Coordinates of C-alpha atoms in Angstrom, one line a residue:
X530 CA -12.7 -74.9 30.2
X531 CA -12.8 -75.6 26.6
X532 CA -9.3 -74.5 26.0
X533 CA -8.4 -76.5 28.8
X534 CA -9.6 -79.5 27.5
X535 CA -12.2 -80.2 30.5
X536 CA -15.6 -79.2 28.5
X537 CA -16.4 -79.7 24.9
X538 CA -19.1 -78.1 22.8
X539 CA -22.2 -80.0 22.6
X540 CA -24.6 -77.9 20.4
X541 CA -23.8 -74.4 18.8
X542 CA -27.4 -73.1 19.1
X543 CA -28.4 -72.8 21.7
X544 CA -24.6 -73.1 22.9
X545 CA -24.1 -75.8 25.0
X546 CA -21.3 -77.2 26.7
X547 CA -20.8 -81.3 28.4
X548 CA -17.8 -81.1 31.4
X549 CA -15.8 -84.3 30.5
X550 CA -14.1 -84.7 33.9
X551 CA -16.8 -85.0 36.6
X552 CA -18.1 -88.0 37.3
X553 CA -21.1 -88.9 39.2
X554 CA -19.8 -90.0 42.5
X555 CA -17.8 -86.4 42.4
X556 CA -20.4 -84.2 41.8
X557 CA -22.7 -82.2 44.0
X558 CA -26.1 -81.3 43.4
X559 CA -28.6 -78.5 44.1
X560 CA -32.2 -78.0 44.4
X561 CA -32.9 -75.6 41.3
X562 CA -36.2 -74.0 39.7
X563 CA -36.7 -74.3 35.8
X564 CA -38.3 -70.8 35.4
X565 CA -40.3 -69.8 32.4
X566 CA -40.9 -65.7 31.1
X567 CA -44.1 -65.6 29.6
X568 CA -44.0 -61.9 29.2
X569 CA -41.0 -61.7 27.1
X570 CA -40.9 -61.2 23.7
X571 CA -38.5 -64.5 23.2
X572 CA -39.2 -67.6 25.1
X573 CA -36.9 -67.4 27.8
X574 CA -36.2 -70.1 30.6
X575 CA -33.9 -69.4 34.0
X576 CA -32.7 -71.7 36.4
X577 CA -33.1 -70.3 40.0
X578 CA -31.3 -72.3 43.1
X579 CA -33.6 -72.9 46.1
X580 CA -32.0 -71.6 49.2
X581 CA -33.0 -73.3 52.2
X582 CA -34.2 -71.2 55.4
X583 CA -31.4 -70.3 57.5

């Protein structure tokens, strides 16, 4: 995506990247956890998608 000009590099550390051709009309969103590890040695976070019930 970044070689393809669609995504450019918005912080190095913690690397992060900004899509430059969505737009908010296009895009599609999900339900999502923010999900923190207290047990880890590092403070780590996850993202977990809620799935609905089938």
């Amino acid at each position: 995506m970044l070689k393809q000009g669609r995504a450019k590099v918005f912080r190095r550390y913690p690397f992060t990247i900004i899509l430059k051709d969505l737009e908010v009309g296009n895009c599609t969103t999900h339900n999502h956890q923010l999900k923190i590890d207290p047990g880890a040695k590092t403070q780590t976070l996850a993202t977990r998608r809620k799935m609905r019930p089938p």
